[in-house]
Amino acid sequence: MASSLPNSNWPANSTPDSLPTTPPDTFPTGRLSTATTPSQYVTLPTAGSETAPVVDGQILSELNGNVMMIKPEAFIQKLMYGREETSTADVTEAGVSLSGPERLARDKKLAEDCLAALKGRNKSKAFNNVVQNIAQDECQNPQDVAKGISSYASNKFTKLVKGIKVEKDLYRPLAVLFAFISNFYRCYFNESSEKEAWSVDVDKSWPPAAHPKQHLPETRVHLRRGYLVSHNKPFRFSPHVKGPPDLQPDMALVLFKKRHRVKLPNPPELYWKDVKAVIEIKLRDGFDANRVCQMARYARAIKLEQFDRNFVFSVLISKNKCRVFLWDASQCYVTEIDMHEEPVMFIQVIGRLASMDPQSMGYDSRFSNSGRVLASESRMMATTLEIVSAAPTQFHDQRPEAETNKTIVIDLFVNRPLFEARGLLFSRFTRVWEGREVVDTDWENGDLRVVKQNWADAERVNEAFLYEVTKDVPNVARLVGSEAGSRTADTGSTLENENVMGVYRKGEENADLLPQLTLAADEEPFTLCKCDRHPYSFSRVLVRMVFEEKGRSVSKVRDSQELLEATKQWVTGLWGLNEKDILHRDVSSGNLLLGHDMNSPAFIIDLGLAHWSNQQEADLSGGQPDYERIAKAHHHLTVSLNPYEPSSALIPPGQGTLPFIARELLGARISKRIVRHQIYHDVESVFWVLLYIVLVEEQSPHAKLALTALLSTEIVSVHDRKVVFLTGALDLDGDDCFKLEGRFKDLARFLSRFAAMIWDRSKGRGTMNLEDIFKMIETEMVSLPRGSGKKVEPEGSGKKVGPKGSGHSKRKVELIEGPEERGIENDP
């Protein structure tokens, strides 16, 4: 490779040449960004914008520098065989259990035997046995089946070369070849067996899903996986995925039920829940931006649908090349195989995908029936989640002082999630469910719980630890238990420096393409940039937390009185966090909840972006302060940057959801000033949540324009609108008063006083403390008219109540409405 290739040991959007290795005295203590946290605000896709071209652009920005090219041998060994499988997958009829290396060696031998069968065709006993098996599955004549299978001659899979003029000419030959390979791997022929029987049944690791409440006898009927041509079939999502992307891959590895002596299914439509891997087919070789974005879209679709999936495989095939992808929560790994020059390796990849057990395909065994619930049965099938809870540590790479574990089993209501984050590709993918705790096999009388699952930044303070620290703080969600599971860094750690060929970046960047490709005029290349060492990759850890109870969304507030009382409780919670030296930093309409009934207090959730406010905070897990670690964790203390300069060396302040971030933090970002995030900024975010709630109920064109400006994705526009609101727009005595006429019009004077307090404090003309805020709220509550802000339900709007239990699909959305659905956030 030419020396002009850019070095890619630093991720995209970083400036390694100018980044200091240690902070100078004048440098604010904070995490030095190597782009491990995104340095720009991202507008996430919504139900209405999934197909917009801007989403492709955002996905490509995430892919830039995060697609790692791996040598084929290392990819297969480390990523396709490197994970421990369930014992049922590798047990022969003789009861011999195979280890990972043994399975790798056996499968390679199978690939060699499969290639020999394709070469020998009718002269090969193995070829004829597989043809008979396919003929039985397809209810076809064996001779017709044999005619469709490509032979391997003159270093070519003949049917993948001859007569191929357009892309669709490849569909059928590939589908038949894949069927032959998968059947060869499903039950490989053991010539040493006396009965010449198939010695391993790989489908044993895919038993049908069983209701966890019922103890059914073990069945010998297992699920099957098969490669289906799908270019002309619609792909459906589950009902809880609202406004899903419309995608149609050319082929898919699909899970299905196969009855004995019944033809393989050929359904008119497919479901993303049943898809195990996606195969996209192209006539011409190439790896441009359009293709990698298309593959990313497919991987994201599987992630959106399959909550129990930790990583995803996909395949891109042309006449000559086979590219295999592994997508996790922070990185994409890809390798390239020449099918004709390396047929054994190609056969092994296709056979391995068809014979993996659920865990090897990325399914999480903590969920009951992981990967084995078909779309047709998902509405009635219960799902349990087992969480092995231990005392949370401050950082994810620490061990708890006491090895005391508690297993929590939750009957999850997975078909009606409280919240599902619509991330792009490499994101937290936060999911929140309600469920009932199962105690001693009692499914009916356990406490209702809320479970939060997300892929957190592995270098941040553990969110569960913050909840543990604040367990005595009022008006903050109560943690029952937590666990930290899979880590994306575990995948990369198996790869040695010599295994990595480079990372892909958008555009040519004055570098040679590897290999050299001829691209069409509308195709943007993805350049492979050489690495001289293992590139840095952003690390995430799968965290699950169980909370005591569910709250109500702020949109469900009954009247002005309840809203003001909730405001007192939210501010109390924020001040309590501050007394523990914790700043929330992501106060939003989705993270402030009302009590679940009239007797329950409002409370704060989501400490995922919270951090210590004290720079000299000791290591609360015990021992001496870890100053280096604490410095890295202080995201909130950093130089503010130009919002239109993504290549900045430091991450911006003002984490959170853009419409609710304090005006001062946005202004600092625009003017490149240094600002310390303080309790006042969190309290100001409560004000913006209140204003948002009020404006949503307004009908005037003036109010709708104001709301639109507040929800803008342009930082300067949001900042300028906030200045207008804070400098007298809500003052009832002002000449340019913004008159409220909607449901919460009686809160106009309170909002005006609140705005004045915020503005005066930011300008050094006043203070903001808990007593003053309480006094202001209580004064307003006394003067409120009776029934102020009470929502009047129109006649005939009675709500239908759906059946209880986890097997029903009626969706409840309690946590997030409004800007969070628009997905405006700075998501680390």
Tab-separated table of N, CA and C in Angstrom, residues 397-502:
chain	number	residue	atom	x	y	z
A	397	ASP	N	-15.583	-1.136	34.497
A	397	ASP	CA	-14.494	-2.105	34.502
A	397	ASP	C	-14.010	-2.444	35.908
A	398	GLN	N	-14.763	-2.006	36.919
A	398	GLN	CA	-14.416	-2.335	38.293
A	398	GLN	C	-15.217	-3.538	38.765
A	399	ARG	N	-14.679	-4.242	39.739
A	399	ARG	CA	-15.383	-5.366	40.337
A	399	ARG	C	-16.021	-4.918	41.643
A	400	PRO	N	-17.243	-5.393	41.939
A	400	PRO	CA	-17.875	-5.027	43.206
A	400	PRO	C	-17.077	-5.555	44.391
A	401	GLU	N	-17.124	-4.806	45.490
A	401	GLU	CA	-16.375	-5.211	46.675
A	401	GLU	C	-16.890	-6.541	47.220
A	402	ALA	N	-18.204	-6.756	47.169
A	402	ALA	CA	-18.795	-7.992	47.677
A	402	ALA	C	-19.449	-8.745	46.533
A	403	GLU	N	-19.165	-10.034	46.433
A	403	GLU	CA	-19.726	-10.861	45.366
A	403	GLU	C	-21.109	-11.383	45.769
A	404	THR	N	-22.012	-10.454	46.061
A	404	THR	CA	-23.380	-10.833	46.440
A	404	THR	C	-24.301	-10.549	45.267
A	405	ASN	N	-24.816	-11.580	44.655
A	405	ASN	CA	-25.676	-11.441	43.496
A	405	ASN	C	-27.116	-11.817	43.845
A	406	LYS	N	-28.031	-11.152	43.186
A	406	LYS	CA	-29.447	-11.436	43.351
A	406	LYS	C	-30.062	-11.570	41.964
A	407	THR	N	-30.735	-12.662	41.718
A	407	THR	CA	-31.356	-12.882	40.419
A	407	THR	C	-32.783	-12.345	40.447
A	408	ILE	N	-33.066	-11.462	39.494
A	408	ILE	CA	-34.398	-10.867	39.346
A	408	ILE	C	-34.979	-11.367	38.033
A	409	VAL	N	-36.155	-11.943	38.092
A	409	VAL	CA	-36.834	-12.428	36.888
A	409	VAL	C	-38.063	-11.557	36.663
A	410	ILE	N	-38.157	-11.003	35.459
A	410	ILE	CA	-39.249	-10.092	35.114
A	410	ILE	C	-40.031	-10.659	33.941
A	411	ASP	N	-41.342	-10.733	34.097
A	411	ASP	CA	-42.233	-11.054	32.977
A	411	ASP	C	-42.459	-9.759	32.212
A	412	LEU	N	-41.736	-9.595	31.114
A	412	LEU	CA	-41.731	-8.320	30.373
A	412	LEU	C	-42.952	-8.190	29.472
A	413	PHE	N	-43.497	-6.994	29.410
A	413	PHE	CA	-44.572	-6.691	28.469
A	413	PHE	C	-43.926	-6.136	27.196
A	414	VAL	N	-43.259	-7.008	26.448
A	414	VAL	CA	-42.411	-6.568	25.336
A	414	VAL	C	-43.210	-6.015	24.165
A	415	ASN	N	-44.475	-6.378	24.057
A	415	ASN	CA	-45.267	-5.910	22.920
A	415	ASN	C	-45.875	-4.534	23.137
A	416	ARG	N	-45.646	-3.966	24.289
A	416	ARG	CA	-46.110	-2.605	24.551
A	416	ARG	C	-45.021	-1.842	25.303
A	417	PRO	N	-43.887	-1.612	24.669
A	417	PRO	CA	-42.776	-0.917	25.336
A	417	PRO	C	-43.174	0.481	25.760
A	418	LEU	N	-42.659	0.915	26.886
A	418	LEU	CA	-42.888	2.283	27.327
A	418	LEU	C	-42.103	3.263	26.473
A	419	PHE	N	-40.940	2.845	26.019
A	419	PHE	CA	-40.112	3.727	25.194
A	419	PHE	C	-39.123	2.895	24.392
A	420	GLU	N	-38.921	3.276	23.138
A	420	GLU	CA	-37.893	2.680	22.292
A	420	GLU	C	-37.169	3.806	21.565
A	421	ALA	N	-35.877	3.932	21.822
A	421	ALA	CA	-35.092	4.967	21.153
A	421	ALA	C	-34.926	4.617	19.682
A	422	ARG	N	-35.074	5.605	18.839
A	422	ARG	CA	-34.900	5.391	17.406
A	422	ARG	C	-33.527	5.917	17.012
A	423	GLY	N	-32.507	5.162	17.411
A	423	GLY	CA	-31.151	5.587	17.109
A	423	GLY	C	-30.829	5.406	15.644
A	424	LEU	N	-29.660	5.854	15.268
A	424	LEU	CA	-29.223	5.684	13.891
A	424	LEU	C	-28.649	4.287	13.701
A	425	LEU	N	-27.417	4.085	14.098
A	425	LEU	CA	-26.776	2.792	13.881
A	425	LEU	C	-25.924	2.406	15.086
A	426	PHE	N	-24.990	3.285	15.455
A	426	PHE	CA	-24.139	3.049	16.615
A	426	PHE	C	-24.623	3.970	17.730
A	427	SER	N	-25.528	3.503	18.531
A	427	SER	CA	-26.137	4.356	19.545
A	427	SER	C	-26.533	3.533	20.753
A	428	ARG	N	-27.159	4.199	21.707
A	428	ARG	CA	-27.531	3.517	22.954
A	428	ARG	C	-28.678	2.528	22.762
A	429	PHE	N	-29.529	2.759	21.775
A	429	PHE	CA	-30.688	1.901	21.527
A	429	PHE	C	-31.443	1.608	22.829
A	430	THR	N	-31.790	2.682	23.519
A	430	THR	CA	-32.485	2.547	24.799
A	430	THR	C	-33.876	1.975	24.601
A	431	ARG	N	-34.212	0.999	25.437
A	431	ARG	CA	-35.554	0.428	25.473
A	431	ARG	C	-36.029	0.392	26.925
A	432	VAL	N	-37.302	0.708	27.113
A	432	VAL	CA	-37.890	0.686	28.447
A	432	VAL	C	-39.185	-0.111	28.379
A	433	TRP	N	-39.281	-1.107	29.274
A	433	TRP	CA	-40.488	-1.929	29.336
A	433	TRP	C	-41.060	-1.911	30.747
A	434	GLU	N	-42.340	-2.185	30.823
A	434	GLU	CA	-42.954	-2.497	32.104
A	434	GLU	C	-43.020	-4.020	32.210
A	435	GLY	N	-43.015	-4.523	33.413
A	435	GLY	CA	-43.107	-5.960	33.619
A	435	GLY	C	-43.462	-6.282	35.051
A	436	ARG	N	-43.742	-7.532	35.284
A	436	ARG	CA	-44.083	-7.976	36.640
A	436	ARG	C	-42.998	-8.925	37.136
A	437	GLU	N	-42.515	-8.656	38.354
A	437	GLU	CA	-41.482	-9.499	38.922
A	437	GLU	C	-42.050	-10.871	39.270
A	438	VAL	N	-41.314	-11.896	38.893
A	438	VAL	CA	-41.713	-13.271	39.179
A	438	VAL	C	-40.926	-13.746	40.394
A	439	VAL	N	-41.650	-14.104	41.453
A	439	VAL	CA	-41.021	-14.545	42.693
A	439	VAL	C	-41.518	-15.952	43.017
A	440	ASP	N	-40.584	-16.891	43.072
A	440	ASP	CA	-40.937	-18.271	43.411
A	440	ASP	C	-42.047	-18.813	42.513
A	441	THR	N	-41.887	-18.610	41.221
A	441	THR	CA	-42.833	-19.067	40.190
A	441	THR	C	-44.209	-18.439	40.307
A	442	ASP	N	-44.348	-17.390	41.113
A	442	ASP	CA	-45.625	-16.661	41.206
A	442	ASP	C	-45.643	-15.589	40.119
A	443	TRP	N	-46.468	-15.795	39.095
A	443	TRP	CA	-46.523	-14.907	37.942
A	443	TRP	C	-47.557	-13.804	38.088
A	444	GLU	N	-48.420	-13.882	39.065
A	444	GLU	CA	-49.576	-12.986	39.109
A	444	GLU	C	-49.478	-11.905	40.174
A	445	ASN	N	-48.754	-12.142	41.262
A	445	ASN	CA	-48.830	-11.263	42.420
A	445	ASN	C	-47.554	-10.469	42.674
A	446	GLY	N	-46.568	-10.592	41.799
A	446	GLY	CA	-45.340	-9.836	41.981
A	446	GLY	C	-45.533	-8.355	41.730
A	447	ASP	N	-44.562	-7.570	42.153
A	447	ASP	CA	-44.625	-6.114	41.966
A	447	ASP	C	-44.396	-5.752	40.505
A	448	LEU	N	-45.084	-4.700	40.062
A	448	LEU	CA	-44.822	-4.155	38.740
A	448	LEU	C	-43.493	-3.411	38.757
A	449	ARG	N	-42.697	-3.619	37.748
A	449	ARG	CA	-41.384	-2.990	37.644
A	449	ARG	C	-41.231	-2.310	36.296
A	450	VAL	N	-40.224	-1.453	36.209
A	450	VAL	CA	-39.824	-0.835	34.938
A	450	VAL	C	-38.382	-1.249	34.662
A	451	VAL	N	-38.130	-1.757	33.465
A	451	VAL	CA	-36.798	-2.214	33.073
A	451	VAL	C	-36.265	-1.308	31.972
A	452	LYS	N	-35.070	-0.808	32.189
A	452	LYS	CA	-34.385	0.009	31.181
A	452	LYS	C	-33.169	-0.753	30.677
A	453	GLN	N	-33.054	-0.849	29.364
A	453	GLN	CA	-31.905	-1.513	28.734
A	453	GLN	C	-31.280	-0.551	27.736
A	454	ASN	N	-29.976	-0.364	27.808
A	454	ASN	CA	-29.316	0.460	26.795
A	454	ASN	C	-27.835	0.099	26.704
A	455	TRP	N	-27.238	0.518	25.591
A	455	TRP	CA	-25.805	0.334	25.367
A	455	TRP	C	-25.107	1.621	25.792
A	456	ALA	N	-24.606	1.629	27.018
A	456	ALA	CA	-24.025	2.838	27.581
A	456	ALA	C	-22.562	2.975	27.179
A	457	ASP	N	-22.079	4.219	27.243
A	457	ASP	CA	-20.664	4.496	27.035
A	457	ASP	C	-19.880	3.799	28.143
A	458	ALA	N	-18.998	2.888	27.772
A	458	ALA	CA	-18.280	2.090	28.763
A	458	ALA	C	-17.324	2.920	29.605
A	459	GLU	N	-16.982	4.126	29.171
A	459	GLU	CA	-16.036	4.947	29.916
A	459	GLU	C	-16.719	5.968	30.813
A	460	ARG	N	-18.029	6.038	30.748
A	460	ARG	CA	-18.751	6.987	31.594
A	460	ARG	C	-18.996	6.373	32.963
A	461	VAL	N	-19.378	7.239	33.893
A	461	VAL	CA	-19.791	6.763	35.204
A	461	VAL	C	-21.001	5.849	35.031
A	462	ASN	N	-21.031	4.762	35.756
A	462	ASN	CA	-22.117	3.798	35.697
A	462	ASN	C	-23.414	4.449	36.185
A	463	GLU	N	-24.428	4.473	35.329
A	463	GLU	CA	-25.693	5.096	35.693
A	463	GLU	C	-26.314	4.427	36.923
A	464	ALA	N	-26.218	3.112	37.006
A	464	ALA	CA	-26.782	2.400	38.152
A	464	ALA	C	-26.091	2.814	39.446
A	465	PHE	N	-24.800	3.105	39.387
A	465	PHE	CA	-24.078	3.552	40.576
A	465	PHE	C	-24.615	4.900	41.050
A	466	LEU	N	-24.948	5.783	40.113
A	466	LEU	CA	-25.508	7.081	40.489
A	466	LEU	C	-26.857	6.914	41.185
A	467	TYR	N	-27.657	5.972	40.700
A	467	TYR	CA	-28.927	5.708	41.381
A	467	TYR	C	-28.687	5.152	42.785
A	468	GLU	N	-27.661	4.334	42.923
A	468	GLU	CA	-27.350	3.778	44.245
A	468	GLU	C	-26.923	4.885	45.203
A	469	VAL	N	-26.119	5.824	44.716
A	469	VAL	CA	-25.667	6.941	45.536
A	469	VAL	C	-26.835	7.824	45.969
A	470	THR	N	-27.839	7.939	45.095
A	470	THR	CA	-28.953	8.867	45.354
A	470	THR	C	-30.201	8.152	45.856
A	471	LYS	N	-30.054	6.969	46.425
A	471	LYS	CA	-31.229	6.205	46.836
A	471	LYS	C	-32.036	6.893	47.937
A	472	ASP	N	-31.398	7.824	48.692
A	472	ASP	CA	-32.130	8.546	49.729
A	472	ASP	C	-32.550	9.944	49.283
A	473	VAL	N	-32.342	10.264	48.011
A	473	VAL	CA	-32.737	11.571	47.489
A	473	VAL	C	-34.195	11.502	47.053
A	474	PRO	N	-35.049	12.407	47.527
A	474	PRO	CA	-36.462	12.354	47.133
A	474	PRO	C	-36.651	12.717	45.668
A	475	ASN	N	-37.715	12.178	45.095
A	475	ASN	CA	-38.137	12.533	43.736
A	475	ASN	C	-37.130	12.124	42.664
A	476	VAL	N	-36.412	11.038	42.916
A	476	VAL	CA	-35.539	10.413	41.924
A	476	VAL	C	-35.937	8.951	41.835
A	477	ALA	N	-35.952	8.405	40.633
A	477	ALA	CA	-36.362	7.015	40.429
A	477	ALA	C	-35.594	6.075	41.356
A	478	ARG	N	-36.284	5.044	41.848
A	478	ARG	CA	-35.702	4.099	42.795
A	478	ARG	C	-35.248	2.825	42.083
A	479	LEU	N	-33.976	2.516	42.239
A	479	LEU	CA	-33.388	1.345	41.596
A	479	LEU	C	-33.607	0.103	42.452
A	480	VAL	N	-34.060	-0.989	41.803
A	480	VAL	CA	-34.227	-2.271	42.475
A	480	VAL	C	-33.004	-3.154	42.267
A	481	GLY	N	-32.448	-3.136	41.075
A	481	GLY	CA	-31.274	-3.942	40.769
A	481	GLY	C	-30.756	-3.610	39.391
A	482	SER	N	-29.539	-4.069	39.082
A	482	SER	CA	-28.941	-3.761	37.778
A	482	SER	C	-27.859	-4.771	37.457
A	483	GLU	N	-27.492	-4.820	36.184
A	483	GLU	CA	-26.349	-5.612	35.754
A	483	GLU	C	-25.748	-4.993	34.504
A	484	ALA	N	-24.455	-5.187	34.337
A	484	ALA	CA	-23.745	-4.790	33.122
A	484	ALA	C	-23.310	-6.066	32.423
A	485	GLY	N	-23.670	-6.197	31.146
A	485	GLY	CA	-23.431	-7.443	30.431
A	485	GLY	C	-22.409	-7.321	29.327
A	486	SER	N	-22.842	-7.604	28.106
A	486	SER	CA	-21.936	-7.654	26.958
A	486	SER	C	-21.255	-6.314	26.725
A	487	ARG	N	-20.056	-6.366	26.190
A	487	ARG	CA	-19.281	-5.175	25.854
A	487	ARG	C	-18.840	-5.256	24.397
A	488	THR	N	-18.992	-4.159	23.693
A	488	THR	CA	-18.550	-4.160	22.296
A	488	THR	C	-17.041	-4.275	22.198
A	489	ALA	N	-16.319	-3.824	23.228
A	489	ALA	CA	-14.858	-3.899	23.187
A	489	ALA	C	-14.375	-5.343	23.191
A	490	ASP	N	-15.201	-6.257	23.693
A	490	ASP	CA	-14.785	-7.658	23.726
A	490	ASP	C	-14.561	-8.204	22.318
A	491	THR	N	-15.342	-7.707	21.359
A	491	THR	CA	-15.175	-8.164	19.981
A	491	THR	C	-13.842	-7.706	19.419
A	492	GLY	N	-13.583	-6.404	19.552
A	492	GLY	CA	-12.336	-5.876	19.018
A	492	GLY	C	-11.101	-6.410	19.714
A	493	SER	N	-11.243	-6.763	20.992
A	493	SER	CA	-10.071	-7.227	21.737
A	493	SER	C	-9.566	-8.579	21.255
A	494	THR	N	-10.406	-9.322	20.543
A	494	THR	CA	-9.958	-10.622	20.020
A	494	THR	C	-9.106	-10.469	18.774
A	495	LEU	N	-9.108	-9.287	18.181
A	495	LEU	CA	-8.379	-9.055	16.935
A	495	LEU	C	-7.006	-8.464	17.226
A	496	GLU	N	-5.989	-9.047	16.658
A	496	GLU	CA	-4.638	-8.549	16.823
A	496	GLU	C	-4.330	-7.523	15.735
A	497	ASN	N	-3.246	-6.780	15.929
A	497	ASN	CA	-2.898	-5.714	14.985
A	497	ASN	C	-2.805	-6.223	13.556
A	498	GLU	N	-2.192	-7.395	13.376
A	498	GLU	CA	-2.006	-7.890	12.014
A	498	GLU	C	-3.307	-8.373	11.378
A	499	ASN	N	-4.378	-8.519	12.182
A	499	ASN	CA	-5.663	-8.939	11.630
A	499	ASN	C	-6.407	-7.796	10.957
A	500	VAL	N	-6.047	-6.556	11.302
A	500	VAL	CA	-6.790	-5.386	10.838
A	500	VAL	C	-6.096	-4.779	9.624
A	501	MET	N	-6.851	-4.656	8.523
A	501	MET	CA	-6.292	-4.093	7.298
A	501	MET	C	-6.457	-2.586	7.224
A	502	GLY	N	-7.479	-2.043	7.875
A	502	GLY	CA	-7.711	-0.609	7.847
A	502	GLY	C	-9.143	-0.283	8.188
